[in-house]
Short mmCIF file of C-alpha atoms and ligand atoms in Angstrom, two decimals:
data_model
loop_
_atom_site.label_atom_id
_atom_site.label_comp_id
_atom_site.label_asym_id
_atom_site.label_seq_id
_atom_site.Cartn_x
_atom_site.Cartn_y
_atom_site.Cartn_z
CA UNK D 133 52.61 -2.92 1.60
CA UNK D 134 52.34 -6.13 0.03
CA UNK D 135 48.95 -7.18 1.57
CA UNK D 136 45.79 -5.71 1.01
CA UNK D 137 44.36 -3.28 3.94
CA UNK D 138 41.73 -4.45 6.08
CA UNK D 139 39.25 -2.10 6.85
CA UNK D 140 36.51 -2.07 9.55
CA UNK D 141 33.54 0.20 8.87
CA UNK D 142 31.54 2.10 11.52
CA UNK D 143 28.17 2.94 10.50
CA UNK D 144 25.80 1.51 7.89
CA UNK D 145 23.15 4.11 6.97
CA UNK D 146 22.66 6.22 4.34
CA UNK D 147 26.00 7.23 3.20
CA UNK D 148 27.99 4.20 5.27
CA UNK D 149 26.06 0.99 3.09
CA UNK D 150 27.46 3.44 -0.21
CA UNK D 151 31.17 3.14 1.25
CA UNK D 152 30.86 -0.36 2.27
CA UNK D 153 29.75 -1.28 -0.91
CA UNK D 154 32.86 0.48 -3.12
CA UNK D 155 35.23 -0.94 -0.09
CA UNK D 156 33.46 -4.34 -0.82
CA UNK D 157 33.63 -4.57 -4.11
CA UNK D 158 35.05 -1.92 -6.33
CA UNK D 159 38.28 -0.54 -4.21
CA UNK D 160 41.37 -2.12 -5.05
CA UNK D 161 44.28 -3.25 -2.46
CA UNK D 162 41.69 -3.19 0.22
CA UNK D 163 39.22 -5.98 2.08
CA UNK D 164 36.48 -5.25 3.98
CA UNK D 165 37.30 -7.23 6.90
CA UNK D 166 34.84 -5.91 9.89
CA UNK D 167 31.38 -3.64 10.59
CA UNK D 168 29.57 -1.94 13.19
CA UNK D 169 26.31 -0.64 13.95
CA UNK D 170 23.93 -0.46 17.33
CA UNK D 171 21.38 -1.04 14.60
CA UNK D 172 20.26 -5.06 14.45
CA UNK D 173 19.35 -4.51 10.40
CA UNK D 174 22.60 -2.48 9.23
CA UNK D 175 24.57 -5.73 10.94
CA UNK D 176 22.12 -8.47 8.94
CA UNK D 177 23.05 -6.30 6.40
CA UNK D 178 26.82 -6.21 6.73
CA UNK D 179 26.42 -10.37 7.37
CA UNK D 180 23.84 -11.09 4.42
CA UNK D 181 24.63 -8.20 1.55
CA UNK D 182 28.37 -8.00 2.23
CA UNK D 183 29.33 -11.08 3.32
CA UNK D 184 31.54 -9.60 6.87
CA UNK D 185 31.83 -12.24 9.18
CA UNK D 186 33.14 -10.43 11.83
CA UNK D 187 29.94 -7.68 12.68
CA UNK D 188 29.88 -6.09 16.01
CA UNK D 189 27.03 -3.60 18.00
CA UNK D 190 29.77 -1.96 20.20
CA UNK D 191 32.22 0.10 19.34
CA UNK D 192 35.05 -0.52 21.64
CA UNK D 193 34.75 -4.30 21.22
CA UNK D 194 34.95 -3.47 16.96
CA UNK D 195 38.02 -1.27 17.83
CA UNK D 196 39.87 -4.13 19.84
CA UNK D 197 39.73 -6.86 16.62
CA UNK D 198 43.14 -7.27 15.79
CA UNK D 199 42.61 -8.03 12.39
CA UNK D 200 42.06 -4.56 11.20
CA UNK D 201 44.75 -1.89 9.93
CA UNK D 202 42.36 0.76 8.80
CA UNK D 203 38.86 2.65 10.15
CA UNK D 204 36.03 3.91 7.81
CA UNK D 205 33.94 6.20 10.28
CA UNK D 206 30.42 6.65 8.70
CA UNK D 207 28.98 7.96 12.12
CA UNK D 208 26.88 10.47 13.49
CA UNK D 209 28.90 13.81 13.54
CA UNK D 210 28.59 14.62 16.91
CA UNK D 211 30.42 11.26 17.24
CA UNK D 212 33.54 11.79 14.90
CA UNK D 213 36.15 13.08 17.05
CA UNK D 214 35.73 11.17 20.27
CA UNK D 215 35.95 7.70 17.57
CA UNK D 216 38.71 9.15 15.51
CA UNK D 217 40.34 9.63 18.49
CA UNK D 218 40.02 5.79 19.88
CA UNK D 219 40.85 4.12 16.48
CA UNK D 220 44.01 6.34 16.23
CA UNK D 221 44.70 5.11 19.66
CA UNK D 222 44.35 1.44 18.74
CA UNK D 223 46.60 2.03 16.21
CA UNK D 224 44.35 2.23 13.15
CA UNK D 225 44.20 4.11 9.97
CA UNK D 226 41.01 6.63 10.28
CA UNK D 227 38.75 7.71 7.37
CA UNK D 228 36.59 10.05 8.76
CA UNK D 229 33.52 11.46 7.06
CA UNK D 230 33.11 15.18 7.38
CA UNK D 231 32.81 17.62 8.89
CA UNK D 232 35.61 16.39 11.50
CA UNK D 233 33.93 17.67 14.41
CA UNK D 234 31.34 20.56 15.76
CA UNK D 235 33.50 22.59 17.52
CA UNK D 236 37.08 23.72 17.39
CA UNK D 237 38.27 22.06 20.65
CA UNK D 238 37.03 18.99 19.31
CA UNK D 239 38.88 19.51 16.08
CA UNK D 240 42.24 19.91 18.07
CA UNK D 241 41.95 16.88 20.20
CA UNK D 242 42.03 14.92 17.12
CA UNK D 243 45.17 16.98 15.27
CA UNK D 244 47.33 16.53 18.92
CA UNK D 245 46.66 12.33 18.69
CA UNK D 246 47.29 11.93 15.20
CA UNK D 247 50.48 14.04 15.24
CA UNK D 248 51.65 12.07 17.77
CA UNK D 249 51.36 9.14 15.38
CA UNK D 250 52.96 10.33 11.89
CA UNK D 251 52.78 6.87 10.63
CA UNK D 252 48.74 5.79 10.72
CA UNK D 253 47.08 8.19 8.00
CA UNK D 254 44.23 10.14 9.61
CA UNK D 255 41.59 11.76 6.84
CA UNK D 256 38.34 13.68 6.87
CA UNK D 257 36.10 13.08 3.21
CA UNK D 258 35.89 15.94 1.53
CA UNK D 259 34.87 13.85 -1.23
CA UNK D 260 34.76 17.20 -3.89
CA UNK D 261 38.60 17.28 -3.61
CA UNK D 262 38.72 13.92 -5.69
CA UNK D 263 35.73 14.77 -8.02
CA UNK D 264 37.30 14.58 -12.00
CA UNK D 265 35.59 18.22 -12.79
CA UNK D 266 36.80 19.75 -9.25
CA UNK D 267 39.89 18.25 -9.70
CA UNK D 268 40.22 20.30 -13.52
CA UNK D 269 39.30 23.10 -12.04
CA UNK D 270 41.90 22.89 -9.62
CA UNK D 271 45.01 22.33 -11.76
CA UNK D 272 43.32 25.32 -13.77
CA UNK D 273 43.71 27.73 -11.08
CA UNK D 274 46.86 26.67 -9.97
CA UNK D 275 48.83 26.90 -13.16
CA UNK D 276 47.34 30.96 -13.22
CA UNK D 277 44.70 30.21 -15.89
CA UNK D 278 42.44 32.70 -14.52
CA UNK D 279 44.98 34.78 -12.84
CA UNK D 280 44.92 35.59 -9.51
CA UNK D 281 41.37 34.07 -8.40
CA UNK D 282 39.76 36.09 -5.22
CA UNK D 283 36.07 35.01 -5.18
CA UNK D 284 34.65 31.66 -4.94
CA UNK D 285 30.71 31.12 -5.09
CA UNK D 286 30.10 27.85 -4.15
CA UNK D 287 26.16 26.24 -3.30
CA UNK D 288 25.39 22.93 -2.18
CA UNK D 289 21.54 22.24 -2.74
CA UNK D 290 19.66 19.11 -2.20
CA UNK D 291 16.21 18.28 -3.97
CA UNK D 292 13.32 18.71 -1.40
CA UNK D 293 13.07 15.34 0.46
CA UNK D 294 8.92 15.41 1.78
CA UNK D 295 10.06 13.17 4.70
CA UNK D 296 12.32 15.49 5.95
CA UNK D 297 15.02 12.90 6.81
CA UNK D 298 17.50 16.04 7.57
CA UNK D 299 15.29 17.15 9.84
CA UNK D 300 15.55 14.14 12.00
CA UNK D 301 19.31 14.45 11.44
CA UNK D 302 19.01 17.86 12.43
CA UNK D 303 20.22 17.24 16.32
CA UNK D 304 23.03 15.78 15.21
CA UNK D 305 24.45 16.93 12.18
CA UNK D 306 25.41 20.58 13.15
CA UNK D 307 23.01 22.54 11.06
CA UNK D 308 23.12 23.19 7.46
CA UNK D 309 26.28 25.13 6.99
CA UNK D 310 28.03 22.24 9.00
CA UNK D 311 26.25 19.71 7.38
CA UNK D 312 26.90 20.97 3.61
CA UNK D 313 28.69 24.56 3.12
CA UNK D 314 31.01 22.89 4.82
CA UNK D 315 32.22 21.03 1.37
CA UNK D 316 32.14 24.86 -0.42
CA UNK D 317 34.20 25.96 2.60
CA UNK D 318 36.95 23.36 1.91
CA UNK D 319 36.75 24.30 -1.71
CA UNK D 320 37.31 27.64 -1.17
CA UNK D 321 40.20 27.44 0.43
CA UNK D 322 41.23 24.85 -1.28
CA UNK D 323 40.62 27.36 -4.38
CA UNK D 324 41.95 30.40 -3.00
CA UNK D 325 45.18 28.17 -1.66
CA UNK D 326 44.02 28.26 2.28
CA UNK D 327 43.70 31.80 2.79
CA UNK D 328 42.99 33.21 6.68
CA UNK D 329 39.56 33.49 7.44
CA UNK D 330 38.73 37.02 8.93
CA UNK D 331 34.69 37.55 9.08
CA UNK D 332 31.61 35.89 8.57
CA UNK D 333 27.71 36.81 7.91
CA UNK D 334 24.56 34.49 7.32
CA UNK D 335 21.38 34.40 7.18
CA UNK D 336 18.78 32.13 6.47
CA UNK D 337 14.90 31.10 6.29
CA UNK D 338 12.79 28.26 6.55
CA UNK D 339 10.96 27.70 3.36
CA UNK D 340 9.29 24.64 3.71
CA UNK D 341 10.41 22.29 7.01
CA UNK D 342 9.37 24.37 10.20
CA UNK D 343 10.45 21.33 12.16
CA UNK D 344 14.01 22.71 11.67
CA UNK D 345 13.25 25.91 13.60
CA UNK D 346 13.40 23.98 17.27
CA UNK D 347 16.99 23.01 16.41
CA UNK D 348 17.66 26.68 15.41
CA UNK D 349 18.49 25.69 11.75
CA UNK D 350 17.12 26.84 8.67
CA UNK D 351 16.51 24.76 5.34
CA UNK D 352 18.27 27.91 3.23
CA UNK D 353 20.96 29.51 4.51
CA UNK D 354 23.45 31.96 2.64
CA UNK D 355 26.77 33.43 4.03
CA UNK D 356 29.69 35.45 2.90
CA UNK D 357 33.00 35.11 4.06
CA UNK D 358 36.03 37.79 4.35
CA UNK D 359 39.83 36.14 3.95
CA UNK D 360 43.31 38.00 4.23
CA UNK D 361 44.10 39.70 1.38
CA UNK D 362 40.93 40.19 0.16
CA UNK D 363 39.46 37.12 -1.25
CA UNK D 364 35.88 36.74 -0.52
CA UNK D 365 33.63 33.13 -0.55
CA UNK D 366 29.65 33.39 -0.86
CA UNK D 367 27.80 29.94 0.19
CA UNK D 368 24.45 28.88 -0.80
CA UNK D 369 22.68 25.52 1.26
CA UNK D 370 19.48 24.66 0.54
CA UNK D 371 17.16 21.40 1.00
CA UNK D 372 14.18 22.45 -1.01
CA UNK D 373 15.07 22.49 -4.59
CA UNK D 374 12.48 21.39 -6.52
CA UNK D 375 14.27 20.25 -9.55
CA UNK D 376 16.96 18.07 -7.93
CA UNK D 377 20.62 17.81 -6.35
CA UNK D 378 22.55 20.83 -7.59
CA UNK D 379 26.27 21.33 -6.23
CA UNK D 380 27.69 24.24 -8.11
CA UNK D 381 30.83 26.90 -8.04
CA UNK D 382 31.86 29.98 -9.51
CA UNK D 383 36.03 30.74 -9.05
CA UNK D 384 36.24 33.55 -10.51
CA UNK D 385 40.01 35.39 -11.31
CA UNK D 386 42.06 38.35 -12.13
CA UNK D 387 41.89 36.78 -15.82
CA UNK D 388 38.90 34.45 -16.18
CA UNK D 389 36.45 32.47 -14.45
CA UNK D 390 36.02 28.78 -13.75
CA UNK D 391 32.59 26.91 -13.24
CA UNK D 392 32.20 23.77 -11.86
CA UNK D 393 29.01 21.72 -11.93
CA UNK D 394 25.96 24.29 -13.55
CA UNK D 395 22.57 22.95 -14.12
CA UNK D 396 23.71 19.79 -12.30
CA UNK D 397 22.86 17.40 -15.85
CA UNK D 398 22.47 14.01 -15.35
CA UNK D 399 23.86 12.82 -18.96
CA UNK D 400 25.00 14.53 -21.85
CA UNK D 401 21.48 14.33 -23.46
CA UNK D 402 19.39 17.45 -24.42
CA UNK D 403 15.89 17.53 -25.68
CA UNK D 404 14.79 20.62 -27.43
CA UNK D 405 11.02 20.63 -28.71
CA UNK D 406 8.24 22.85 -28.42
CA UNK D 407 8.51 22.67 -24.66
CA UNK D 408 12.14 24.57 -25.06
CA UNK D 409 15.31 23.47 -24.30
CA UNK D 410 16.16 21.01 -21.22
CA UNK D 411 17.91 17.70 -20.06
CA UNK D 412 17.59 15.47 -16.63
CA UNK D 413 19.06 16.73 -13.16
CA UNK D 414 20.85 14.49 -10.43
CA UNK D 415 18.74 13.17 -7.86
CA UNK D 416 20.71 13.22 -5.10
CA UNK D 417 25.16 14.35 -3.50
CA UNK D 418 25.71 10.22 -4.20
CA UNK D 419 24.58 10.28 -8.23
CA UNK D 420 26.43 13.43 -8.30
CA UNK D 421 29.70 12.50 -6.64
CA UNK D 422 29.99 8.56 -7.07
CA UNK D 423 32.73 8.73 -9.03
CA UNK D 424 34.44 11.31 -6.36
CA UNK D 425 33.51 9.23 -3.47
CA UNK D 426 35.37 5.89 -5.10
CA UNK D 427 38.51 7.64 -5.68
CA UNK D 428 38.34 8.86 -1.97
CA UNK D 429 38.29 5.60 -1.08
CA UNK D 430 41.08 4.92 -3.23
CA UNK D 431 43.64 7.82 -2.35
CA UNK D 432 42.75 6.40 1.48
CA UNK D 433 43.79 3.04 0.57
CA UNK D 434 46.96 4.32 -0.94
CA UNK D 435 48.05 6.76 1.58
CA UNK D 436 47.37 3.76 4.16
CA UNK D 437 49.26 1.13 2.05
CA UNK D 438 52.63 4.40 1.82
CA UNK D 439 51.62 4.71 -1.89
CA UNK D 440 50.31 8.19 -2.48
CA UNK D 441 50.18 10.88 0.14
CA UNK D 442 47.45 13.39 0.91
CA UNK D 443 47.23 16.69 0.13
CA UNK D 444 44.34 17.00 2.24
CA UNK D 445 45.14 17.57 5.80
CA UNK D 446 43.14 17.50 9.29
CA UNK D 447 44.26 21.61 9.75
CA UNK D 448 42.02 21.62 6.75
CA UNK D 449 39.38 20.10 8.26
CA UNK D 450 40.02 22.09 11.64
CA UNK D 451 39.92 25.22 9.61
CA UNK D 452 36.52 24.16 8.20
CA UNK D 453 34.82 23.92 11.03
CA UNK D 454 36.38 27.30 12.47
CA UNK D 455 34.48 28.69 9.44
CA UNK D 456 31.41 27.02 9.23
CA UNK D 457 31.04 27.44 13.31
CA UNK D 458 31.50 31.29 12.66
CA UNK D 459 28.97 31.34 9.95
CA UNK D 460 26.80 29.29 12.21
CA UNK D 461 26.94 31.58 14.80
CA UNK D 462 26.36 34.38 12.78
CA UNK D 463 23.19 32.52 11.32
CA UNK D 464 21.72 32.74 15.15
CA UNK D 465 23.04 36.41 15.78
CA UNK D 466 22.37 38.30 12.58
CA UNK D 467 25.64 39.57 12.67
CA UNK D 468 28.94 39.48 11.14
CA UNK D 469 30.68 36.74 13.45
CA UNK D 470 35.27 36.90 14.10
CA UNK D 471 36.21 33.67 12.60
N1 LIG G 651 30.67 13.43 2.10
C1 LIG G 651 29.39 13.66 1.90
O1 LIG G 651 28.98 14.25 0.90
C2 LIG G 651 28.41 13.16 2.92
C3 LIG G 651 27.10 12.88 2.54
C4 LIG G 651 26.22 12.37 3.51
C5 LIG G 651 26.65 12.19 4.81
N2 LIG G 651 27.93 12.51 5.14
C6 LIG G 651 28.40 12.35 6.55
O2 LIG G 651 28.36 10.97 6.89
C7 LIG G 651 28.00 10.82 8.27
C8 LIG G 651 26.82 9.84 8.35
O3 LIG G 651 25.75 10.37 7.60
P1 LIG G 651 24.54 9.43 7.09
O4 LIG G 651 23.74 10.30 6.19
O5 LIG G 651 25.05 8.14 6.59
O6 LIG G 651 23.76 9.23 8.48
P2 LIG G 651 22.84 7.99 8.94
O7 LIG G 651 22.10 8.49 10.14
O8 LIG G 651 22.11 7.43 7.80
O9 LIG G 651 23.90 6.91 9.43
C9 LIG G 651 24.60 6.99 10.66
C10 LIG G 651 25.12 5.62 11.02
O10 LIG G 651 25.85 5.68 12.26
C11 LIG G 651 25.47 4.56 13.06
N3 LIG G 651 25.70 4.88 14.47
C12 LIG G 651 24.94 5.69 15.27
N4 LIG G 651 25.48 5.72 16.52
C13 LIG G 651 26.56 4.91 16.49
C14 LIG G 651 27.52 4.52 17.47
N5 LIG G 651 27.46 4.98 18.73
N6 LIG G 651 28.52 3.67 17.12
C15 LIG G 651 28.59 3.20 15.86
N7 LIG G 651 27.70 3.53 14.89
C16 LIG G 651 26.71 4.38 15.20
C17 LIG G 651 24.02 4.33 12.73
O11 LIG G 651 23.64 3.02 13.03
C18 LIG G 651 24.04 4.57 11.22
O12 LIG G 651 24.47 3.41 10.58
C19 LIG G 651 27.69 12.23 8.79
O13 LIG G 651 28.81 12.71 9.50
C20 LIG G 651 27.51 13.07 7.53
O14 LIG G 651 27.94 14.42 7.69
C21 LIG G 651 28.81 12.96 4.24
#
């Protein structure tokens, strides 16, 4: 393609101004042509900050601008399918932020439109596959560095936020096993090379946001999941750290171990002093993954311009959500769920 893609974005909140801003400004090949929110100041946003001209409040009005090749979804999860499923209709490109949908059904409406249309790229952001240390880790395992690897520990664990804005997010996002394990899931079959998923377990408690108990969710949950062949995944969540944002795995192998992402350091700088030994922590998944979440970007751009296909696929995704419903449901049962 010897133009750049021009993308619309849907969605301008927390993680949607980040994606605007790297489509803006720091993706190459790419112009942010379009936006739209039901929100008035996400749109004075997109208009003042980002300088889109063409800013829409409805959706299917957004969808019908001919100028656009490509979709950047940055919605409401509940929403995801039923929109990846229009744009792919109106012939766009879809970026879709994860998890692709909460519930399996859902999941499959989306695979039998876009495999109907081979030629528009259709791709959910698991934004750890294109993080530089993830990405190691990766290659690692697959040229046998640690043999054959059968047990992934993975945790996802935000600092406590006092204004509990996952709480209000709560209704829609899925709970917290949809909402993060569902990045560990991915990487644990992405690990394990996308094993079957037999069994599930989880439990949880509420440590410090009761709020979350009316949406039957829990701000720590753990789970353990069963795969043919016997390779096993454990899963931390949790949004009451204390110390900060720590995403962190364990592969661990017939010949060695791999870990990803321990103690979750801000720099490379280490005091020692009377105190003892310690250095600065993220803050939150966006200092973390920055890096990751340009080069998603990126690899979307290319796959939409025929550059560089993906290796991540929307069974992926589907297979996500099989697991992270199962653990869900599990989570509300207390016991060991059929995936
Ligand atoms: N990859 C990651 O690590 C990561 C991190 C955070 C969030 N996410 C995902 O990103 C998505 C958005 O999360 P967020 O934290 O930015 O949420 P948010 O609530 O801050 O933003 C949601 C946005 O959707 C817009 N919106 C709501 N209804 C809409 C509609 N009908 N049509 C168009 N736009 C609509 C809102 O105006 C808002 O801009 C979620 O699916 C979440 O799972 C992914």
């Amino acid at each position: 393609m010897a133009n750049n893609l021009r993308i619309g974005i849907v969605g301008l909140g927390r993680l949607g101004k980040r994606h605007a801003e790297a489509l803006a400004f720091r993706t190459r090949h790419c112009e942010l042509v379009a936006a739209c929110s039901p929100v008035a100041d996400e749109r004075s946003y997109a208009s003042a900050q980002l300088g889109i001209t063409r800013v829409y409040e409805d959706f299917d009005t957004f969808l019908a601008d001919p100028g656009m090749d490509a979709v950047v979804l940055v919605t409401p999860t509940s929403l995801h399918a039923d929109q990846t499923i229009a744009a792919l209709k109106a012939g766009k490109h879809v970026f879709v932020e994860k998890p692709l949908a909460l519930n399996v059904e859902d999941c499959e409406r989306v695979l039998a439109v876009a495999q109907q249309r081979p030629a528009q790229v259709a791709m959910v952001g698991f934004v750890r596959r294109f993080d530089p240390s993830y990405l190691n880790a990766h290659a690692a395992v697959a040229a046998g560095e640690i043999g054959r690897p059968f047990l992934v520990r993975s945790q996802t664990c935000d600092q406590n936020d006092p204004e509990g804005f996952f709480v209000r997010f709560a209704p829609t996002s899925g709970g917290i096993f949809m909402d993060c394990s569902v990045h560990d899931i991915d990487l644990a079959r992405w690990m394990l090379n996308r094993p079957k998923a037999l069994r599930a377990f989880a439990t949880g408690t509420i440590a410090l946001h009761p709020a979350l108990a009316e949406f039957g969710d829990v701000d720590n949950g753990l789970a353990v999941v069963e795969f043919e062949g016997g390779a096993r995944a454990v899963f931390y969540a949790s949004r009451t750290m204390a110390h900060g944002h720590e995403t962190s795995t364990e592969v661990i192998g017939t010949a060695g171990k791999l870990t990803v992402g321990e103690h979750a350091a801000s720099d490379r700088v280490v005091r020692s002093d009377t105190h003892g030994v310690r250095h600065a922590v993220v803050k939150d998944f966006y200092e973390r993954f920055e890096a990751a979440f340009g080069a998603e970007m990126a690899a979307f751009v290319a796959a939409c311009r025929g550059e560089a296909p993906l290796s991540l696929t929307l069974d992926d995704a589907l297979e996500a959500t099989r697991i992270g419903l199962a653990i869900t449901r599990s989570l509300h049962s207390g016991m060991p769920e059929v995936v």
